[in-house]
PDB file of C-alpha atoms in Angstrom:
ATOM      1  CA  MET A  23      41.323  -8.027  32.020  1.00 55.00           C
ATOM      2  CA  ALA A  24      39.230  -5.193  30.655  1.00 67.00           C
ATOM      3  CA  THR A  25      40.267  -3.675  27.359  1.00 90.00           C
ATOM      4  CA  LEU A  26      41.078   0.018  27.040  1.00 90.00           C
ATOM      5  CA  MET A  27      37.819   0.594  25.160  1.00 94.00           C
ATOM      6  CA  SER A  28      35.703  -1.205  27.778  1.00 95.00           C
ATOM      7  CA  ARG A  29      37.329   0.840  30.563  1.00 95.00           C
ATOM      8  CA  LEU A  30      36.698   4.059  28.634  1.00 95.00           C
ATOM      9  CA  LEU A  31      33.064   3.119  28.017  1.00 96.00           C
ATOM     10  CA  GLU A  32      32.577   2.404  31.721  1.00 96.00           C
ATOM     11  CA  GLU A  33      33.963   5.868  32.481  1.00 94.00           C
ATOM     12  CA  VAL A  34      31.688   7.512  29.886  1.00 95.00           C
ATOM     13  CA  SER A  35      28.683   5.776  31.464  1.00 95.00           C
ATOM     14  CA  ARG A  36      29.729   6.633  35.010  1.00 94.00           C
ATOM     15  CA  GLU A  37      31.037  10.200  34.731  1.00 93.00           C
ATOM     16  CA  HIS A  38      29.640  11.724  31.540  1.00 94.00           C
ATOM     17  CA  PHE A  39      26.293  12.070  29.780  1.00 96.00           C
ATOM     18  CA  PRO A  40      25.691   9.122  27.429  1.00 97.00           C
ATOM     19  CA  HIS A  41      22.605   8.682  25.268  1.00 97.00           C
ATOM     20  CA  PRO A  42      20.784   5.319  25.240  1.00 98.00           C
ATOM     21  CA  PRO A  43      22.553   2.623  23.185  1.00 98.00           C
ATOM     22  CA  ALA A  44      22.034   2.122  19.471  1.00 98.00           C
ATOM     23  CA  THR A  45      20.457  -1.178  18.521  1.00 98.00           C
ATOM     24  CA  PRO A  46      22.266  -3.562  16.153  1.00 97.00           C
ATOM     25  CA  GLU A  47      19.510  -2.719  13.644  1.00 98.00           C
ATOM     26  CA  GLU A  48      20.250   1.020  13.953  1.00 98.00           C
ATOM     27  CA  ILE A  49      23.957   0.341  13.401  1.00 98.00           C
ATOM     28  CA  GLU A  50      23.180  -1.784  10.346  1.00 98.00           C
ATOM     29  CA  ALA A  51      20.892   0.941   8.938  1.00 98.00           C
ATOM     30  CA  PHE A  52      23.611   3.551   9.551  1.00 98.00           C
ATOM     31  CA  GLU A  53      26.245   1.432   7.780  1.00 98.00           C
ATOM     32  CA  GLN A  54      23.877   0.924   4.835  1.00 98.00           C
ATOM     33  CA  ARG A  55      23.211   4.689   4.646  1.00 97.00           C
ATOM     34  CA  VAL A  56      26.867   5.784   4.736  1.00 97.00           C
ATOM     35  CA  GLY A  57      28.401   2.840   2.851  1.00 97.00           C
ATOM     36  CA  TRP A  58      31.112   1.996   5.412  1.00 97.00           C
ATOM     37  CA  LYS A  59      31.343  -0.129   8.541  1.00 98.00           C
ATOM     38  CA  LEU A  60      32.067   1.138  12.031  1.00 98.00           C
ATOM     39  CA  ASP A  61      35.486   0.054  13.262  1.00 97.00           C
ATOM     40  CA  PRO A  62      35.632  -1.989  16.514  1.00 97.00           C
ATOM     41  CA  ASP A  63      36.026   1.096  18.784  1.00 97.00           C
ATOM     42  CA  LEU A  64      33.140   2.963  17.177  1.00 98.00           C
ATOM     43  CA  ARG A  65      30.924  -0.134  17.160  1.00 98.00           C
ATOM     44  CA  ALA A  66      31.578  -0.688  20.888  1.00 97.00           C
ATOM     45  CA  PHE A  67      30.826   2.976  21.619  1.00 98.00           C
ATOM     46  CA  TYR A  68      27.535   3.057  19.704  1.00 98.00           C
ATOM     47  CA  LEU A  69      26.375  -0.248  21.189  1.00 97.00           C
ATOM     48  CA  GLN A  70      26.956   1.355  24.625  1.00 97.00           C
ATOM     49  CA  CYS A  71      25.675   4.866  23.818  1.00 97.00           C
ATOM     50  CA  ASN A  72      24.285   6.356  20.616  1.00 98.00           C
ATOM     51  CA  GLY A  73      26.084   9.637  21.200  1.00 98.00           C
ATOM     52  CA  ALA A  74      27.195  11.357  24.384  1.00 97.00           C
ATOM     53  CA  GLU A  75      28.121  14.683  25.890  1.00 95.00           C
ATOM     54  CA  LEU A  76      31.528  14.559  27.516  1.00 93.00           C
ATOM     55  CA  ILE A  77      32.726  16.543  30.544  1.00 91.00           C
ATOM     56  CA  LYS A  78      29.603  18.779  30.709  1.00 91.00           C
ATOM     57  CA  ARG A  79      26.033  18.709  29.437  1.00 92.00           C
ATOM     58  CA  LEU A  80      25.018  20.755  26.409  1.00 89.00           C
ATOM     59  CA  PRO A  81      25.172  23.625  25.698  1.00 89.00           C
ATOM     60  CA  ASN A  82      28.514  23.702  27.562  1.00 87.00           C
ATOM     61  CA  SER A  83      29.877  20.292  26.525  1.00 88.00           C
ATOM     62  CA  PRO A  84      33.217  20.659  24.749  1.00 90.00           C
ATOM     63  CA  TYR A  85      32.657  17.252  23.075  1.00 92.00           C
ATOM     64  CA  GLN A  86      29.284  16.158  21.755  1.00 95.00           C
ATOM     65  CA  MET A  87      29.678  12.696  20.249  1.00 96.00           C
ATOM     66  CA  LEU A  88      27.044  12.684  17.541  1.00 98.00           C
ATOM     67  CA  PRO A  89      24.328  10.036  17.415  1.00 98.00           C
ATOM     68  CA  LEU A  90      24.422   7.810  14.323  1.00 98.00           C
ATOM     69  CA  SER A  91      21.491   9.699  12.796  1.00 97.00           C
ATOM     70  CA  GLU A  92      23.548  12.932  12.732  1.00 97.00           C
ATOM     71  CA  ILE A  93      26.792  11.551  11.280  1.00 98.00           C
ATOM     72  CA  VAL A  94      27.201  12.875   7.738  1.00 97.00           C
ATOM     73  CA  ARG A  95      30.099  13.862   5.504  1.00 97.00           C
ATOM     74  CA  ALA A  96      32.252  16.628   6.949  1.00 96.00           C
ATOM     75  CA  ARG A  97      31.694  18.780   3.876  1.00 95.00           C
ATOM     76  CA  VAL A  98      27.918  18.616   4.441  1.00 96.00           C
ATOM     77  CA  THR A  99      28.267  19.431   8.144  1.00 94.00           C
ATOM     78  CA  ILE A 100      30.761  22.275   7.607  1.00 93.00           C
ATOM     79  CA  TYR A 101      29.662  23.747   4.247  1.00 92.00           C
ATOM     80  CA  GLY A 102      26.149  22.394   3.725  1.00 94.00           C
ATOM     81  CA  GLU A 103      27.081  20.936   0.334  1.00 94.00           C
ATOM     82  CA  ASP A 104      28.003  17.401  -0.695  1.00 96.00           C
ATOM     83  CA  ASP A 105      30.549  18.529  -3.278  1.00 95.00           C
ATOM     84  CA  ASP A 106      34.177  17.455  -3.779  1.00 94.00           C
ATOM     85  CA  LYS A 107      35.349  21.083  -3.703  1.00 93.00           C
ATOM     86  CA  TRP A 108      34.518  21.069   0.040  1.00 93.00           C
ATOM     87  CA  GLY A 109      36.658  18.067   0.947  1.00 93.00           C
ATOM     88  CA  PRO A 110      36.830  14.310   0.421  1.00 94.00           C
ATOM     89  CA  ALA A 111      33.735  12.128   0.485  1.00 96.00           C
ATOM     90  CA  SER A 112      35.456   9.722   2.905  1.00 97.00           C
ATOM     91  CA  VAL A 113      35.583  12.132   5.857  1.00 96.00           C
ATOM     92  CA  TYR A 114      32.648  12.305   8.281  1.00 97.00           C
ATOM     93  CA  ALA A 115      31.833  14.564  11.239  1.00 97.00           C
ATOM     94  CA  LEU A 116      31.829  12.428  14.395  1.00 97.00           C
ATOM     95  CA  CYS A 117      32.027  14.887  17.292  1.00 95.00           C
ATOM     96  CA  ASP A 118      30.851  18.484  17.626  1.00 94.00           C
ATOM     97  CA  VAL A 119      33.468  20.511  19.513  1.00 91.00           C
ATOM     98  CA  GLN A 120      31.396  23.709  19.319  1.00 87.00           C
ATOM     99  CA  ASP A 121      31.851  26.949  17.370  1.00 83.00           C
ATOM    100  CA  GLY A 122      31.263  25.103  14.083  1.00 86.00           C
ATOM    101  CA  ASN A 123      34.270  22.817  14.594  1.00 91.00           C
ATOM    102  CA  TYR A 124      34.265  19.012  14.607  1.00 95.00           C
ATOM    103  CA  VAL A 125      36.368  15.943  15.176  1.00 95.00           C
ATOM    104  CA  LEU A 126      36.317  14.116  11.849  1.00 96.00           C
ATOM    105  CA  VAL A 127      36.816  10.460  10.988  1.00 97.00           C
ATOM    106  CA  ASP A 128      38.479   9.452   7.716  1.00 96.00           C
ATOM    107  CA  VAL A 129      36.999   6.136   6.620  1.00 97.00           C
ATOM    108  CA  SER A 130      39.261   5.830   3.560  1.00 96.00           C
ATOM    109  CA  ARG A 131      42.118   4.450   5.634  1.00 94.00           C
ATOM    110  CA  LYS A 132      42.753   2.479   8.782  1.00 95.00           C
ATOM    111  CA  GLU A 133      45.646   2.276  11.207  1.00 89.00           C
ATOM    112  CA  ASN A 134      45.736  -1.025  13.099  1.00 94.00           C
ATOM    113  CA  GLY A 135      42.132  -1.669  12.055  1.00 96.00           C
ATOM    114  CA  ARG A 136      40.924   1.729  13.331  1.00 97.00           C
ATOM    115  CA  TYR A 137      39.972   4.924  11.510  1.00 98.00           C
ATOM    116  CA  PRO A 138      42.125   8.005  12.269  1.00 97.00           C
ATOM    117  CA  LEU A 139      40.487  11.190  13.590  1.00 96.00           C
ATOM    118  CA  PHE A 140      41.202  14.767  12.532  1.00 93.00           C
ATOM    119  CA  ASP A 141      40.627  18.333  13.631  1.00 91.00           C
ATOM    120  CA  GLY A 142      37.753  19.722  11.580  1.00 91.00           C
ATOM    121  CA  ASP A 143      38.316  23.459  12.000  1.00 88.00           C
ATOM    122  CA  HIS A 144      35.528  24.957   9.887  1.00 86.00           C
ATOM    123  CA  GLU A 145      37.664  27.945   8.893  1.00 88.00           C
ATOM    124  CA  ALA A 146      40.514  25.755   7.607  1.00 88.00           C
ATOM    125  CA  TRP A 147      38.713  22.641   6.351  1.00 89.00           C
ATOM    126  CA  PRO A 148      39.794  20.790   4.209  1.00 89.00           C
ATOM    127  CA  ASP A 149      43.374  22.173   4.298  1.00 87.00           C
ATOM    128  CA  PRO A 150      45.552  19.344   5.724  1.00 82.00           C
ATOM    129  CA  ALA A 151      48.118  21.899   6.938  1.00 82.00           C
ATOM    130  CA  TYR A 152      45.584  23.051   9.559  1.00 84.00           C
ATOM    131  CA  CYS A 153      43.316  20.022   9.955  1.00 86.00           C
ATOM    132  CA  LYS A 154      45.830  17.673  11.564  1.00 90.00           C
ATOM    133  CA  GLN A 155      45.290  14.159  12.838  1.00 92.00           C
ATOM    134  CA  VAL A 156      44.315  14.319  16.527  1.00 92.00           C
ATOM    135  CA  ALA A 157      44.045  10.587  17.289  1.00 94.00           C
ATOM    136  CA  SER A 158      44.875   7.313  15.575  1.00 95.00           C
ATOM    137  CA  SER A 159      41.649   5.749  16.903  1.00 96.00           C
ATOM    138  CA  PHE A 160      38.394   6.591  18.628  1.00 97.00           C
ATOM    139  CA  ALA A 161      39.713   4.938  21.814  1.00 96.00           C
ATOM    140  CA  GLU A 162      42.749   7.264  21.741  1.00 94.00           C
ATOM    141  CA  LEU A 163      40.459  10.287  21.343  1.00 94.00           C
ATOM    142  CA  LEU A 164      38.295   9.202  24.299  1.00 93.00           C
ATOM    143  CA  GLU A 165      41.354   8.473  26.425  1.00 92.00           C
ATOM    144  CA  GLN A 166      42.806  11.949  25.755  1.00 91.00           C
ATOM    145  CA  VAL A 167      39.490  13.667  26.503  1.00 90.00           C
ATOM    146  CA  MET A 168      39.131  11.745  29.785  1.00 86.00           C
ATOM    147  CA  ARG A 169      42.739  12.402  30.804  1.00 87.00           C
ATOM    148  CA  THR A 170      42.891  16.129  29.991  1.00 82.00           C
ATOM    149  CA  ARG A 171      39.243  17.032  30.728  1.00 73.00           C
ATOM    150  CA  ARG A 172      39.447  20.074  28.501  1.00 66.00           C
ATOM    151  CA  GLY A 173      38.247  21.053  25.062  1.00 63.00           C
ATOM    152  CA  LEU A 174      40.480  20.737  22.004  1.00 64.00           C
ATOM    153  CA  TYR A 175      43.224  18.970  23.978  1.00 64.00           C
ATOM    154  CA  TRP A 176      45.309  18.661  20.798  1.00 58.00           C
ATOM    155  CA  LEU A 177      45.613  22.454  20.596  1.00 58.00           C
ATOM    156  CA  GLY A 178      46.585  22.762  24.236  1.00 55.00           C
ATOM    157  CA  GLU A 179      43.511  24.906  24.952  1.00 51.00           C
TER     158      GLU A 179
END
């Protein structure tokens, strides 16, 4: 029986716009650079596609899953500075949802072995009152995107 993640990856490959896979060496270099390991969902995704545009191609894609080479701390992506005043060092931008907003991954904690994902609204970051958790795992995020087929599904837009 196929796992949820394998079914989602098949759908990404079949119906969306995946980039070529990352090599194990690229994943290892990424993990060395950032100082944390991909969780099982993220590892499976990047071994299948090193980034992807979901639903539509750029520039109209509401979800651009960033390639490993573009994943940096959220505070660098949003504010251009790697400084604690712009948010925690443990939060990274994972997916560009356009207009300067991102889906963020918090690598300081795991739920069931997976990193939680958050809304990275550039106007509210890093205020937790506005930057709510949008998925408990990368698989949950992908599943919601595939099911709703609309941008910012967690805001009902």
